[in-house]
């Protein structure tokens, strides 16, 4: 009797798991097909508008007008779409707002306008938001449950990330890890992998997208002095990512305080960017920052190039222009690593590669995803150093990050505790209340 019950339970379990497997491979693949196609269209369009900007330098003077146009679109049609990536994270955490399908065309148009006229921004935010809105649309179409909706949204994040950078494994982990610091939901592991893998294959094999790769160069042998140098550099990477996050959020508040009208705010941001271009006498910090990354791996960047990219990107995003933060973070990390190379005596491409992933890691609080990205982009030979860089940067970036709706699932230090459900935005208010209480005592 007992044996029959066990056999029956085993067959039932196998049937349930098989059904789950088929269901999420199909749904994840559908999300991947949509996000991969959207990313391919976006990347081709981005290359086109970037070439237009480079061939027509006068377009920079239209940046204030372009910023005002983007803000008008969001003011008129955006509604909750203006929250960007944070809206998607909030819905995965149990929010009840709908992610509108119009988020996809809005962020696509907004990002292309930003890059056409010279704003300093990235592309990851665009891919993730397109992925989130498309997966939400799919969920409504097939009427998924609230629990399945969360998994579909994670698929949208993973599919968008994996297809935009050509890193399917990092895309999988990013969609799982970005939700909450210190927590990873394995329930969505299979769906996220299916979405990221199919998204990448769709972009590359179906639509012919090619992704940039950079040579890491000679990797030093493990030794005490080399480890100490990598630890020191990684600490700086973490502090730099923290600087970028805090500056971007502060500038968003400052712009909003000074300019109450969103169109005027973005136009003013465009004027500031133009002024900085002529003050510094360079356009190196406009756009994605790909030339900066290439120069960093060649060891041909100025010592303060990373700081220039931080300022330009923070000013651009703070003013309300659309785009992501990740590719500029790649540029910031790579240029900082390259600048440190001569000072601490390690090869420029090696430190540029570590900075590439570590600054991104500190700003997004996703150490495993960034470590995997390093292996996908640079190979596994320097895996020990890449893991060190990600872990140390993650720690020293503190409870800061570019996504204010990211939850603090597990604090980075046992003496820094937060109530359950606290977000990065909420952590600052919590710390402020504690400081006020200590002051009153």
C-alpha positions as semicolon CSV with decimal commas, in nm:
position;residue;x (nm);y (nm);z (nm)
1;X;0,000;0,000;0,000
2;X;0,276;0,238;0,104
3;X;0,484;0,143;-0,199
4;X;0,192;0,216;-0,435
5;X;0,136;0,552;-0,265
6;X;0,503;0,644;-0,311
7;X;0,496;0,540;-0,676
8;X;0,177;0,738;-0,733
9;X;0,321;1,045;-0,561
10;X;0,640;1,014;-0,765
11;X;0,449;0,997;-1,093
12;X;0,234;1,293;-0,992
13;X;0,544;1,493;-0,898
14;X;0,708;1,408;-1,230
15;X;0,395;1,511;-1,420
16;X;0,376;1,842;-1,234
17;X;0,746;1,918;-1,294
18;X;0,716;1,825;-1,661
19;X;0,418;2,054;-1,701
20;X;0,602;2,334;-1,521
21;X;0,907;2,281;-1,741
22;X;0,712;2,292;-2,067
23;X;0,501;2,587;-1,957
24;X;0,792;2,811;-1,862
25;X;1,021;2,711;-2,144
26;X;0,743;2,814;-2,384
27;X;0,650;3,135;-2,201
28;X;1,012;3,229;-2,136
29;X;1,096;3,167;-2,500
30;X;0,806;3,385;-2,614
31;X;0,931;3,667;-2,392
32;X;1,283;3,609;-2,527
33;X;1,160;3,625;-2,886
34;X;0,987;3,957;-2,818
35;X;1,269;4,113;-2,615
36;X;1,538;3,992;-2,853
37;X;1,356;4,142;-3,150
38;X;1,294;4,467;-2,963
39;X;1,660;4,487;-2,858
40;X;1,777;4,421;-3,214
41;X;1,559;4,700;-3,350
42;X;1,678;4,931;-3,074
43;X;2,048;4,852;-3,130
44;X;2,025;4,910;-3,504
45;X;1,835;5,234;-3,446
46;X;2,087;5,342;-3,182
47;X;2,378;5,283;-3,420
48;X;2,198;5,490;-3,683
49;X;2,126;5,793;-3,461
50;X;2,477;5,779;-3,314
51;X;2,629;5,790;-3,662
52;X;2,401;6,083;-3,745
53;X;2,521;6,271;-3,436
54;X;2,887;6,204;-3,510
55;X;2,843;6,313;-3,870
56;X;2,648;6,627;-3,777
57;X;2,808;6,795;-3,473
58;X;2,552;7,077;-3,485
59;X;2,285;6,837;-3,355
60;X;2,424;6,893;-3,005
61;X;2,269;7,241;-3,006
62;X;1,925;7,079;-3,027
63;X;1,978;6,879;-2,708
64;X;1,765;7,118;-2,494
65;X;1,483;7,092;-2,749
66;X;1,515;6,713;-2,761
67;X;1,505;6,690;-2,382
68;X;1,195;6,907;-2,367
69;X;1,030;6,689;-2,633
70;X;1,105;6,369;-2,436
71;X;0,967;6,518;-2,115
72;X;0,656;6,637;-2,300
73;X;0,593;6,286;-2,433
74;X;0,617;6,141;-2,082
75;X;0,411;6,424;-1,933
76;X;0,136;6,379;-2,193
77;X;0,134;6,002;-2,240
78;X;0,373;5,842;-1,992
79;X;0,183;5,835;-1,661
80;X;0,339;5,552;-1,456
81;X;0,592;5,482;-1,734
82;X;0,798;5,770;-1,601
83;X;0,910;5,547;-1,311
84;X;1,110;5,338;-1,557
85;X;1,285;5,031;-1,422
86;X;1,159;5,104;-1,072
87;X;0,799;5,049;-1,185
88;X;0,888;4,696;-1,298
89;X;1,066;4,619;-0,970
90;X;0,771;4,752;-0,769
91;X;0,528;4,526;-0,955
92;X;0,746;4,219;-0,899
93;X;0,748;4,307;-0,530
94;X;0,368;4,296;-0,522
95;X;0,259;4,630;-0,664
96;X;-0,087;4,666;-0,815
97;X;-0,011;4,918;-1,091
98;X;-0,025;4,807;-1,451
99;X;0,285;4,837;-1,667
100;X;0,150;4,999;-1,983
101;X;0,248;4,868;-2,325
102;X;0,323;5,227;-2,428
103;X;0,628;5,215;-2,199
104;X;0,814;5,027;-2,476
105;X;0,774;5,284;-2,758
106;X;0,810;5,576;-2,516
107;X;1,144;5,464;-2,374
108;X;1,264;5,363;-2,721
109;X;1,183;5,702;-2,873
110;X;1,310;5,888;-2,567
111;X;1,644;5,706;-2,566
112;X;1,698;5,754;-2,939
113;X;1,631;6,127;-2,902
114;X;1,875;6,144;-2,612
115;X;2,152;5,982;-2,816
116;X;2,072;6,166;-3,138
117;X;2,141;6,502;-2,974
118;X;2,432;6,396;-2,753
119;X;2,298;6,306;-2,410
120;X;2,521;6,080;-2,201
121;X;2,314;5,771;-2,129
122;X;2,308;5,396;-2,178
123;X;2,085;5,129;-2,326
124;X;2,014;4,873;-2,054
125;X;1,726;5,073;-1,907
126;X;1,559;5,085;-2,246
127;X;1,595;4,709;-2,302
128;X;1,468;4,623;-1,953
129;X;1,169;4,856;-1,978
130;X;1,077;4,723;-2,321
131;X;1,108;4,372;-2,182
132;X;0,893;4,451;-1,882
133;X;0,615;4,616;-2,082
134;X;0,611;4,340;-2,346
135;X;0,602;4,062;-2,087
136;X;0,320;4,243;-1,903
137;X;0,128;4,262;-2,232
138;X;0,180;3,890;-2,287
139;X;0,061;3,816;-1,935
140;X;-0,260;4,013;-1,989
141;X;-0,315;3,842;-2,322
142;X;-0,304;3,492;-2,175
143;X;-0,449;3,599;-1,836
144;X;-0,177;3,472;-1,603
145;X;-0,211;3,456;-1,227
146;X;-0,047;3,722;-1,005
147;X;0,230;3,476;-0,915
148;X;0,299;3,395;-1,282
149;X;0,289;3,766;-1,364
150;X;0,589;3,824;-1,137
151;X;0,784;3,547;-1,309
152;X;0,696;3,687;-1,652
153;X;0,824;4,030;-1,548
154;X;1,150;3,873;-1,433
155;X;1,169;3,708;-1,775
156;X;1,125;4,051;-1,933
157;X;1,422;4,187;-1,734
158;X;1,642;3,887;-1,815
159;X;1,544;3,875;-2,180
160;X;1,609;4,245;-2,228
161;X;1,942;4,241;-2,046
162;X;2,074;3,922;-2,207
163;X;1,984;4,032;-2,558
164;X;2,112;4,390;-2,533
165;X;2,460;4,288;-2,413
166;X;2,494;3,939;-2,562
167;X;2,536;3,783;-2,218
168;X;2,258;3,524;-2,166
169;X;2,394;3,384;-1,838
170;X;2,447;3,726;-1,684
171;X;2,102;3,825;-1,810
172;X;1,950;3,528;-1,631
173;X;2,117;3,611;-1,300
174;X;2,057;3,984;-1,333
175;X;1,681;3,936;-1,357
176;X;1,686;3,727;-1,041
177;X;1,945;3,919;-0,839
178;X;1,842;4,280;-0,902
179;X;1,512;4,244;-0,718
180;X;1,651;4,243;-0,365
181;X;1,998;4,277;-0,217
182;X;2,118;3,942;-0,084
183;X;1,823;3,735;-0,211
184;X;1,781;3,530;-0,530
185;X;1,451;3,371;-0,634
186;X;1,532;3,028;-0,777
187;X;1,166;2,975;-0,866
188;X;1,217;3,195;-1,172
189;X;1,556;3,047;-1,266
190;X;1,432;2,831;-1,556
191;X;1,196;3,095;-1,705
192;X;1,461;3,367;-1,677
193;X;1,722;3,147;-1,844
194;X;1,484;3,059;-2,128
195;X;1,401;3,427;-2,184
196;X;1,762;3,543;-2,171
197;X;1,898;3,264;-2,391
198;X;1,623;3,292;-2,655
199;X;1,644;3,671;-2,640
200;X;2,017;3,661;-2,712
201;X;1,977;3,404;-2,991
202;X;1,694;3,605;-3,145
203;X;1,902;3,922;-3,153
204;X;2,221;3,759;-3,280
205;X;2,110;3,466;-3,499
206;X;1,773;3,588;-3,625
207;X;1,848;3,959;-3,662
208;X;2,226;3,952;-3,703
209;X;2,320;4,175;-3,409
210;X;2,689;4,169;-3,316
211;X;2,815;4,261;-2,970
212;X;3,141;4,430;-2,878
213;X;3,410;4,238;-2,689
214;X;3,730;4,372;-2,539
215;X;4,063;4,193;-2,481
216;X;4,157;4,151;-2,115
217;X;4,524;4,105;-2,206
218;X;4,781;3,943;-1,979
219;X;4,645;3,819;-1,647
220;X;4,898;3,830;-1,361
221;X;4,978;3,519;-1,158
222;X;4,820;3,498;-0,814
223;X;5,042;3,653;-0,552
224;X;5,013;3,853;-0,232
225;X;5,103;4,190;-0,386
226;X;4,879;4,137;-0,687
227;X;4,587;4,048;-0,460
228;X;4,645;4,357;-0,245
229;X;4,649;4,576;-0,555
230;X;4,327;4,422;-0,685
231;X;4,163;4,466;-0,344
232;X;4,262;4,832;-0,337
233;X;4,135;4,893;-0,691
234;X;3,810;4,710;-0,616
235;X;3,751;4,925;-0,310
236;X;3,782;5,232;-0,532
237;X;3,545;5,075;-0,785
238;X;3,283;5,031;-0,512
239;X;3,319;5,388;-0,386
240;X;3,299;5,517;-0,743
241;X;2,974;5,330;-0,808
242;X;2,837;5,478;-0,488
243;X;2,941;5,826;-0,601
244;X;2,763;5,779;-0,932
245;X;2,439;5,654;-0,770
246;X;2,428;5,925;-0,505
247;X;2,515;6,203;-0,749
248;X;2,250;6,093;-0,999
249;X;1,977;6,078;-0,733
250;X;2,088;6,413;-0,585
251;X;2,080;6,582;-0,924
252;X;1,732;6,445;-0,991
253;X;1,616;6,606;-0,667
254;X;1,802;6,930;-0,745
255;X;1,661;6,958;-1,095
256;X;1,311;6,894;-0,962
257;X;1,354;7,154;-0,688
258;X;1,483;7,427;-0,920
259;X;1,269;7,352;-1,228
260;X;0,910;7,254;-1,148
261;X;0,812;7,219;-1,514
262;X;0,954;6,889;-1,651
263;X;1,002;7,031;-2,002
264;X;1,197;7,329;-1,870
265;X;1,397;7,096;-1,647
266;X;1,514;6,878;-1,935
267;X;1,585;7,179;-2,157
268;X;1,797;7,330;-1,880
269;X;1,981;7,001;-1,847
270;X;2,058;7,011;-2,218
271;X;2,196;7,365;-2,188
272;X;2,420;7,254;-1,899
273;X;2,557;6,962;-2,105
274;X;2,634;7,194;-2,399
275;X;2,808;7,438;-2,163
276;X;3,023;7,159;-2,019
277;X;3,121;7,039;-2,365
278;X;3,261;7,381;-2,449
279;X;3,408;7,438;-2,105
280;X;3,608;7,114;-2,125
281;X;3,667;7,133;-2,500
282;X;3,571;6,770;-2,566
283;X;3,275;6,558;-2,675
284;X;3,428;6,236;-2,542
285;X;3,167;6,205;-2,266
286;X;2,859;6,218;-2,488
287;X;2,659;5,912;-2,590
288;X;2,717;5,559;-2,465
289;X;3,089;5,597;-2,401
290;X;3,205;5,313;-2,631
291;X;3,511;5,510;-2,755
292;X;3,609;5,569;-2,392
293;X;3,588;5,195;-2,322
294;X;3,801;5,115;-2,627
295;X;4,060;5,374;-2,524
296;X;4,063;5,235;-2,170
297;X;4,147;4,884;-2,289
298;X;4,421;5,034;-2,505
299;X;4,559;5,222;-2,203
300;X;4,504;5,562;-2,366
301;X;4,268;5,754;-2,136
302;X;4,324;6,059;-1,918
303;X;4,337;6,001;-1,540
304;X;4,008;6,181;-1,478
305;X;3,807;6,049;-1,772
306;X;3,597;5,839;-1,533
307;X;3,496;6,152;-1,344
308;X;3,393;6,329;-1,664
309;X;3,168;6,040;-1,762
310;X;3,013;6,034;-1,414
311;X;2,929;6,405;-1,430
312;X;2,790;6,401;-1,785
313;X;2,576;6,092;-1,727
314;X;2,441;6,208;-1,391
315;X;2,352;6,546;-1,535
316;X;2,181;6,385;-1,836
317;X;1,972;6,132;-1,643
318;X;1,903;6,372;-1,359
319;X;1,745;6,616;-1,604
320;X;1,494;6,355;-1,722
321;X;1,655;6,227;-2,041
322;X;1,586;5,863;-2,121
323;X;1,838;5,579;-2,141
324;X;2,014;5,343;-1,908
325;X;2,307;5,372;-1,673
326;X;2,490;5,047;-1,739
327;X;2,700;5,122;-2,048
328;X;2,816;5,454;-1,897
329;X;2,900;5,254;-1,583
330;X;3,107;5,020;-1,801
331;X;3,290;5,326;-1,936
332;X;3,339;5,474;-1,589
333;X;3,480;5,149;-1,450
334;X;3,701;5,076;-1,750
335;X;3,851;5,425;-1,759
336;X;3,911;5,426;-1,383
337;X;4,079;5,085;-1,399
338;X;4,294;5,193;-1,691
339;X;4,394;5,513;-1,509
340;X;4,495;5,312;-1,201
341;X;4,711;5,070;-1,402
342;X;5,025;5,280;-1,421
343;X;4,991;5,394;-1,062
344;X;4,960;5,048;-0,904
345;X;5,164;4,857;-1,161
346;X;4,911;4,625;-1,331
347;X;4,826;4,598;-1,701
348;X;4,569;4,850;-1,826
349;X;4,338;4,603;-2,008
350;X;4,333;4,376;-1,701
351;X;4,230;4,654;-1,461
352;X;3,993;4,803;-1,721
353;X;3,812;4,466;-1,738
354;X;3,784;4,449;-1,359
355;X;3,655;4,806;-1,340
356;X;3,414;4,736;-1,627
357;X;3,221;4,478;-1,423
358;X;3,293;4,600;-1,069
359;X;3,158;4,955;-1,096
360;X;2,846;4,817;-1,262
361;X;2,821;4,562;-0,980
362;X;2,841;4,824;-0,706
363;X;2,574;5,040;-0,868
364;X;2,327;4,754;-0,921
365;X;2,412;4,531;-0,621
366;X;2,431;4,223;-0,844
367;X;2,770;4,058;-0,772
368;X;2,694;3,713;-0,913
369;X;2,547;3,847;-1,238
370;X;2,843;4,081;-1,288
371;X;3,092;3,803;-1,215
372;X;2,921;3,581;-1,473
373;X;2,919;3,872;-1,719
374;X;3,294;3,906;-1,672
375;X;3,344;3,541;-1,764
376;X;3,114;3,571;-2,067
377;X;3,293;3,881;-2,194
378;X;3,655;3,820;-2,092
379;X;3,687;3,444;-2,043
380;X;3,741;3,242;-1,728
381;X;4,117;3,274;-1,686
382;X;4,085;3,578;-1,459
383;X;3,779;3,446;-1,273
384;X;3,938;3,473;-0,926
385;X;4,021;3,840;-0,976
386;X;3,680;3,915;-1,126
387;X;3,504;3,754;-0,831
388;X;3,719;3,952;-0,586
389;X;3,646;4,277;-0,768
390;X;3,270;4,219;-0,771
391;X;3,242;4,112;-0,407
392;X;3,454;4,399;-0,274
393;X;3,284;4,660;-0,492
394;X;2,944;4,525;-0,385
395;X;3,038;4,564;-0,019
396;X;3,188;4,913;-0,038
397;X;2,908;5,057;-0,250
398;X;2,697;5,032;0,065
399;X;2,319;5,039;0,059
400;X;2,308;5,263;-0,245
401;X;2,229;5,189;-0,608
402;X;2,076;5,316;-0,927
403;X;1,742;5,137;-0,864
404;X;1,569;5,301;-0,568
405;X;1,294;5,035;-0,561
406;X;1,546;4,755;-0,509
407;X;1,473;4,589;-0,173
408;X;1,727;4,522;0,100
409;X;1,666;4,150;0,146
410;X;1,981;4,093;0,350
411;X;2,191;4,379;0,486
412;X;2,554;4,397;0,378
413;X;2,660;4,419;0,741
414;X;2,494;4,256;1,045
415;X;2,496;4,583;1,240
416;X;2,314;4,766;0,960
417;X;1,967;4,615;0,993
418;X;1,653;4,732;0,816
419;X;1,285;4,638;0,855
420;X;1,157;4,375;0,607
421;X;1,049;4,524;0,277
422;X;1,279;4,828;0,302
423;X;1,390;4,960;-0,037
424;X;1,706;5,157;-0,112
425;X;1,495;5,473;-0,114
426;X;1,335;5,372;0,215
427;X;1,672;5,295;0,376
428;X;1,770;5,661;0,363
429;X;1,450;5,768;0,538
430;X;1,502;5,492;0,796
431;X;1,859;5,604;0,864
432;X;1,746;5,964;0,891
433;X;1,484;5,872;1,152
434;X;1,746;5,682;1,352
435;X;1,986;5,979;1,338
436;X;1,709;6,215;1,451
437;X;1,622;5,983;1,739
438;X;1,985;5,968;1,854
439;X;2,012;6,346;1,833
440;X;1,698;6,398;2,044
441;X;1,828;6,154;2,305
